[in-house]
Coordinates of C-alpha atoms in Angstrom, one line a residue:
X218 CA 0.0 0.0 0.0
X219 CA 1.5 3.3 -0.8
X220 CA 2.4 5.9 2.0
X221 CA 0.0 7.9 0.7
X222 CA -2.8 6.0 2.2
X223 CA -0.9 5.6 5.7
X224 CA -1.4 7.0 8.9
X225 CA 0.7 10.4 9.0
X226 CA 4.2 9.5 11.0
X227 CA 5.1 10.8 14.1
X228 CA 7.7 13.7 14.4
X229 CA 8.4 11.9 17.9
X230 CA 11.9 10.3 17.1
X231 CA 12.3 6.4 18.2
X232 CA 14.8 6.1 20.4
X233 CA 18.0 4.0 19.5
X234 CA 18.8 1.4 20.8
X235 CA 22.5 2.2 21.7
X236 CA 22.7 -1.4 23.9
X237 CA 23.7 -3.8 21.6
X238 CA 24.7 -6.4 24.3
X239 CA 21.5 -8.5 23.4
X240 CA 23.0 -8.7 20.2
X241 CA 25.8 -10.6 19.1
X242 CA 29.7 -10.3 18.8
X243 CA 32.7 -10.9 16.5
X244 CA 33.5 -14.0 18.9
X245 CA 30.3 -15.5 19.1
X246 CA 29.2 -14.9 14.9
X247 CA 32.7 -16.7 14.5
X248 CA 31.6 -19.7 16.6
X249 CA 27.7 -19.8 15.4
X250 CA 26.2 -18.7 18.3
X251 CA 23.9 -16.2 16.1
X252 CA 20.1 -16.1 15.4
X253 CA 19.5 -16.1 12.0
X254 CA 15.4 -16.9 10.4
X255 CA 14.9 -15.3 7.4
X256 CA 11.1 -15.0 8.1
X257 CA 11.9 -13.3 11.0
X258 CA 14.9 -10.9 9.3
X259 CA 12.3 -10.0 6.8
X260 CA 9.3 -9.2 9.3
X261 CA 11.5 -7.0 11.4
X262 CA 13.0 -5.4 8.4
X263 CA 9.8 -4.5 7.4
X264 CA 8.4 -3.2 10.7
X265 CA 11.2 -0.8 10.6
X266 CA 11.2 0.6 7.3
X267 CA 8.5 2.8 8.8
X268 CA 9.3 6.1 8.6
X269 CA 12.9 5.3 6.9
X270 CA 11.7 4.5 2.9
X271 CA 12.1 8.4 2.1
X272 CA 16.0 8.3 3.7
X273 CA 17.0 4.8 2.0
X274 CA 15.4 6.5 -1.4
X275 CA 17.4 9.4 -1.2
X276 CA 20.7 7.6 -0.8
X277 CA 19.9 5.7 -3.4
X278 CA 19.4 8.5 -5.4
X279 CA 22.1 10.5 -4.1
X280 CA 24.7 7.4 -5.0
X281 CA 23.2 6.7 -8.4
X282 CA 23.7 10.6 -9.4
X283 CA 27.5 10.8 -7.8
X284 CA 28.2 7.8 -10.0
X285 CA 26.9 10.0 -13.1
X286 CA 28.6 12.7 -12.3
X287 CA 32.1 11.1 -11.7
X288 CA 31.6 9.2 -15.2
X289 CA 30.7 12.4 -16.5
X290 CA 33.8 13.9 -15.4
X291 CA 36.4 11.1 -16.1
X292 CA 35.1 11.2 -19.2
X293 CA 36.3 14.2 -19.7
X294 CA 39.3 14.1 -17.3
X295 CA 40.8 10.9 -19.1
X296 CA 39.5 11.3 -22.5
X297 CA 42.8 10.4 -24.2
X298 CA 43.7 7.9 -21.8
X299 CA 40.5 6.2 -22.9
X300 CA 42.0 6.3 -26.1
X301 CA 44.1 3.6 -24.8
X302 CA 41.7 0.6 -25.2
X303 CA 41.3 -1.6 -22.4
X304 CA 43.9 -0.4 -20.6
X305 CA 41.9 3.3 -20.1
X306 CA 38.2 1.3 -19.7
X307 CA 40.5 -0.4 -16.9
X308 CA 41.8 2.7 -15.2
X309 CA 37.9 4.3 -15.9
X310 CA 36.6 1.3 -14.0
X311 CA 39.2 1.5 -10.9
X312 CA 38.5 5.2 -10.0
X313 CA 34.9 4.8 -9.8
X314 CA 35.2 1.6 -7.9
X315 CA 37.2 3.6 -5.3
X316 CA 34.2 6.5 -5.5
X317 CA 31.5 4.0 -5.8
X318 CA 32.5 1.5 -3.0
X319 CA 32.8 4.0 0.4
X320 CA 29.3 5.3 -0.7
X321 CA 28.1 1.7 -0.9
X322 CA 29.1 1.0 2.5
X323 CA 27.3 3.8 3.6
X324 CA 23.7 2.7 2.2
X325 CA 24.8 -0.3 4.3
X326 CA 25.0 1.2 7.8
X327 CA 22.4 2.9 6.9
X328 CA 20.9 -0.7 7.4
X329 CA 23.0 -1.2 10.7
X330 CA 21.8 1.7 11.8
X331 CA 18.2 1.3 11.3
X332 CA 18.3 -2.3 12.9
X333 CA 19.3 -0.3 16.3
X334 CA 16.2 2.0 15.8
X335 CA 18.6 5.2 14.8
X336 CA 16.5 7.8 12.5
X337 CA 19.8 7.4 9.9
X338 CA 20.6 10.2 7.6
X339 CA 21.1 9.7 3.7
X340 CA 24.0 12.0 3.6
X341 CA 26.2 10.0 6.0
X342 CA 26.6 7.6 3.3
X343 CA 29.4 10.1 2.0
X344 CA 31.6 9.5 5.7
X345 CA 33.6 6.7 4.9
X346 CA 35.9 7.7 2.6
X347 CA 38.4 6.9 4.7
X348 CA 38.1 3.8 4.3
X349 CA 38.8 4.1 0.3
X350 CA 41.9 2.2 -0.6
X351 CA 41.3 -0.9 2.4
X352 CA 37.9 -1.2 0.8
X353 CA 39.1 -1.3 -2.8
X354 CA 42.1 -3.9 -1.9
X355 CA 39.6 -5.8 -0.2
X356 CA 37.4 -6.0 -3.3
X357 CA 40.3 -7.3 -5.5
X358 CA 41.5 -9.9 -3.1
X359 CA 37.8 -11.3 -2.6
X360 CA 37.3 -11.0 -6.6
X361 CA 40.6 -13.0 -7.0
X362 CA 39.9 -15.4 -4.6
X363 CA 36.3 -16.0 -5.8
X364 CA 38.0 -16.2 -9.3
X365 CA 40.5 -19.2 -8.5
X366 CA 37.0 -20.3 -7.0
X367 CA 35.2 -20.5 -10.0
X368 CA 38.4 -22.1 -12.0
X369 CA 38.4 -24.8 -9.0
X370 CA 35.1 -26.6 -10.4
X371 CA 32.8 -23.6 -9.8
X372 CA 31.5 -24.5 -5.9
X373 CA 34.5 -22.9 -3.9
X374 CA 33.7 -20.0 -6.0
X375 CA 30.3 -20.1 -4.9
X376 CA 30.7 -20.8 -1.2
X377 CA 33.4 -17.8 -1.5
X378 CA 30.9 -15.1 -2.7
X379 CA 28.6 -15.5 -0.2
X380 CA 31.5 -16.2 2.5
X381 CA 33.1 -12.9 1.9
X382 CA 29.8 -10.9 1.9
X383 CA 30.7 -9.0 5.6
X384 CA 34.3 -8.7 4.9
X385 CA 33.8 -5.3 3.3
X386 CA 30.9 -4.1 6.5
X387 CA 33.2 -5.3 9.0
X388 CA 36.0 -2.9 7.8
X389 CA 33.6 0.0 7.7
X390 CA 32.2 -0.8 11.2
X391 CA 34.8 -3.2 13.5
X392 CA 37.7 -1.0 11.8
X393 CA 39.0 -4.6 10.8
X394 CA 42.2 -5.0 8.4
X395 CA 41.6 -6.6 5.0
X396 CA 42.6 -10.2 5.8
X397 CA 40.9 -10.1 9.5
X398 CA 37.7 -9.0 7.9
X399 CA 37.7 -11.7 5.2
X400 CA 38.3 -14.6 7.7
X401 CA 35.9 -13.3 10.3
X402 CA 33.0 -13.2 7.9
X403 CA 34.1 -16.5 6.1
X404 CA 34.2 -18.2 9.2
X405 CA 31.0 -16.7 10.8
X406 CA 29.2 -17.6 7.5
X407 CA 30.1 -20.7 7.0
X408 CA 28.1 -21.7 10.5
X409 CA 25.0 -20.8 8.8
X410 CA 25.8 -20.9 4.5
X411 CA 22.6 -22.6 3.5
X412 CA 20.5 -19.7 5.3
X413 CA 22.4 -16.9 3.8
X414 CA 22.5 -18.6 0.4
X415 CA 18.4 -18.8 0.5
X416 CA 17.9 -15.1 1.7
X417 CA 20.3 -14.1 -1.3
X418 CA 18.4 -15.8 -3.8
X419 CA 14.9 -14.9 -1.9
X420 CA 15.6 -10.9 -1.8
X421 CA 16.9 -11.3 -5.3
X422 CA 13.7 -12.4 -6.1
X423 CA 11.9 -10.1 -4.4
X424 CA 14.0 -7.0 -5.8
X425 CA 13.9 -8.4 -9.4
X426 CA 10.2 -8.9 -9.1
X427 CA 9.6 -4.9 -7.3
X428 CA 11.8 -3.6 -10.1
X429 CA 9.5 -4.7 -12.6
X430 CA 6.7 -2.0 -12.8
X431 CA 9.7 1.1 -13.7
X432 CA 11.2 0.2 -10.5
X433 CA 8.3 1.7 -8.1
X434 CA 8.3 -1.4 -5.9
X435 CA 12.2 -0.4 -4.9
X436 CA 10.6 2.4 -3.1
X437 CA 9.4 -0.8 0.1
X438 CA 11.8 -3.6 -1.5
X439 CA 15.1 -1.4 -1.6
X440 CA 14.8 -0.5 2.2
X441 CA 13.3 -3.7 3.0
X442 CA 16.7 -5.6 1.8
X443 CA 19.4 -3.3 3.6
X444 CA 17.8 -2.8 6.8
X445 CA 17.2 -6.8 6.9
X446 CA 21.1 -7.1 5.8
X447 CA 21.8 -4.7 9.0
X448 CA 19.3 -7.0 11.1
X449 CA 21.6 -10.0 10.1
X450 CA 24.8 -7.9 10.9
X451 CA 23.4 -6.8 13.9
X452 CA 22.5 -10.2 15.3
X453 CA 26.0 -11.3 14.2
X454 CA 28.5 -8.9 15.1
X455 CA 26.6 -6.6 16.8
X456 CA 27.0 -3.0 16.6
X457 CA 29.4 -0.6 17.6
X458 CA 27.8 2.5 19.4
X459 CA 29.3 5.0 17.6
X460 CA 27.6 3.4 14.3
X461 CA 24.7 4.3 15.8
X462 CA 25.7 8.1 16.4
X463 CA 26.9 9.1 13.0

């Protein structure tokens, strides 16, 4: 139903929840000791896009036309080295990955955040910059990795790209180095593969599905999927105060 047709929302700001003790922790995600029920992830998820859709919208927007603009201006900026062939689509594709990715991570705790009950802000998706060149090494070694994967009779590939899918939020939030992110989330993941395989494939669904009618239904499903991926984090890893203050 669209928002249109909801009750008005309160200007009365939920309060986060800045206790994540009831949560979980780096130690116990890497022993198992983590809810994870993907009927559940997705109910809560729900409940709390509440309130949130028009912040999660904006990001989206706000990253999609950052993109545009920094293809507009390589392509203007490195005209002649796109000249080059491959080797200047190559060097294209590298500076807006390292552009691209912070501002990614930021949609994502904007997740985290939510799954605390934080009011999060679409233009704190720009804050982790800082976190640039660990991100973009990360992102080649996974890709590498996942690549010999794939060579290796295709299933270590598979069980690495969904392995490897906290590396990257772990660096943003725990502050992790490259390698200690990768191993943390492969090993946490691995307790519980099969689950996260099935709510990949079931959210794909669902956002393939939403994107159909000129991409309105993104408007609940977008929201829907990273504040559910912040609801997994959360019950994981837990969450750092601080992530909930930015």
């Amino acid at each position: 139903m669209s928002d249109v047709y909801e009750a008005p929302e309160s200007d009365v700001a939920v309060q986060p929840d800045l206790d994540s003790s009831e949560y979980g922790s780096v130690e116990d995600a890497i022993a198992g000791n983590y809810q994870f029920s993907i009927g559940e992830v997705i109910s809560e998820a729900w409940e709390k896009t509440s309130g949130v859709k028009r912040v999660f919208l904006l990001a989206l927007i706000l990253a999609m036309v950052a993109q545009i603009v920094l293809m507009i201006v390589l392509g203007g900026i490195l005209q002649g080295v796109l000249e080059l062939g491959v080797a200047g689509a190559i060097i294209q594709q590298i500076v807006l990955m390292l552009v691209i990715m912070p501002i990614n991570m930021g949609i994502f705790m904007l997740g985290i955040q939510r799954s605390m009950n934080a009011q999060p802000n679409a233009m704190s998706i720009f804050n982790h910059f800082d976190k640039t060149i660990t991100l973009f090494l990360t992102m080649l070694l996974v890709w590498i990795l996942v690549s010999i994967g794939f060579v290796l009779f295709i299933l270590p590939g598979i069980y690495l790209s969904v392995a490897y899918m906290m590396a990257m939020p772990l660096i943003v939030e725990k502050d992790m180095g490259i390698w200690e992110a990768m191993e943390t989330s492969r090993k946490a993941i691995t307790k519980k593969w099969f689950t996260f395989l099935i709510f990949f494939i079931v959210a794909s669904i669902i956002m393939g599905i939403s994107a159909i009618p000129l991409g309105i239904g993104l408007i609940w499903t977008f929201p829907l999927f990273m504040i559910g991926l912040g609801i997994i984090y959360r019950n994981m890893f837990g969450v750092n105060p601080q992530t909930i203050e930015e």
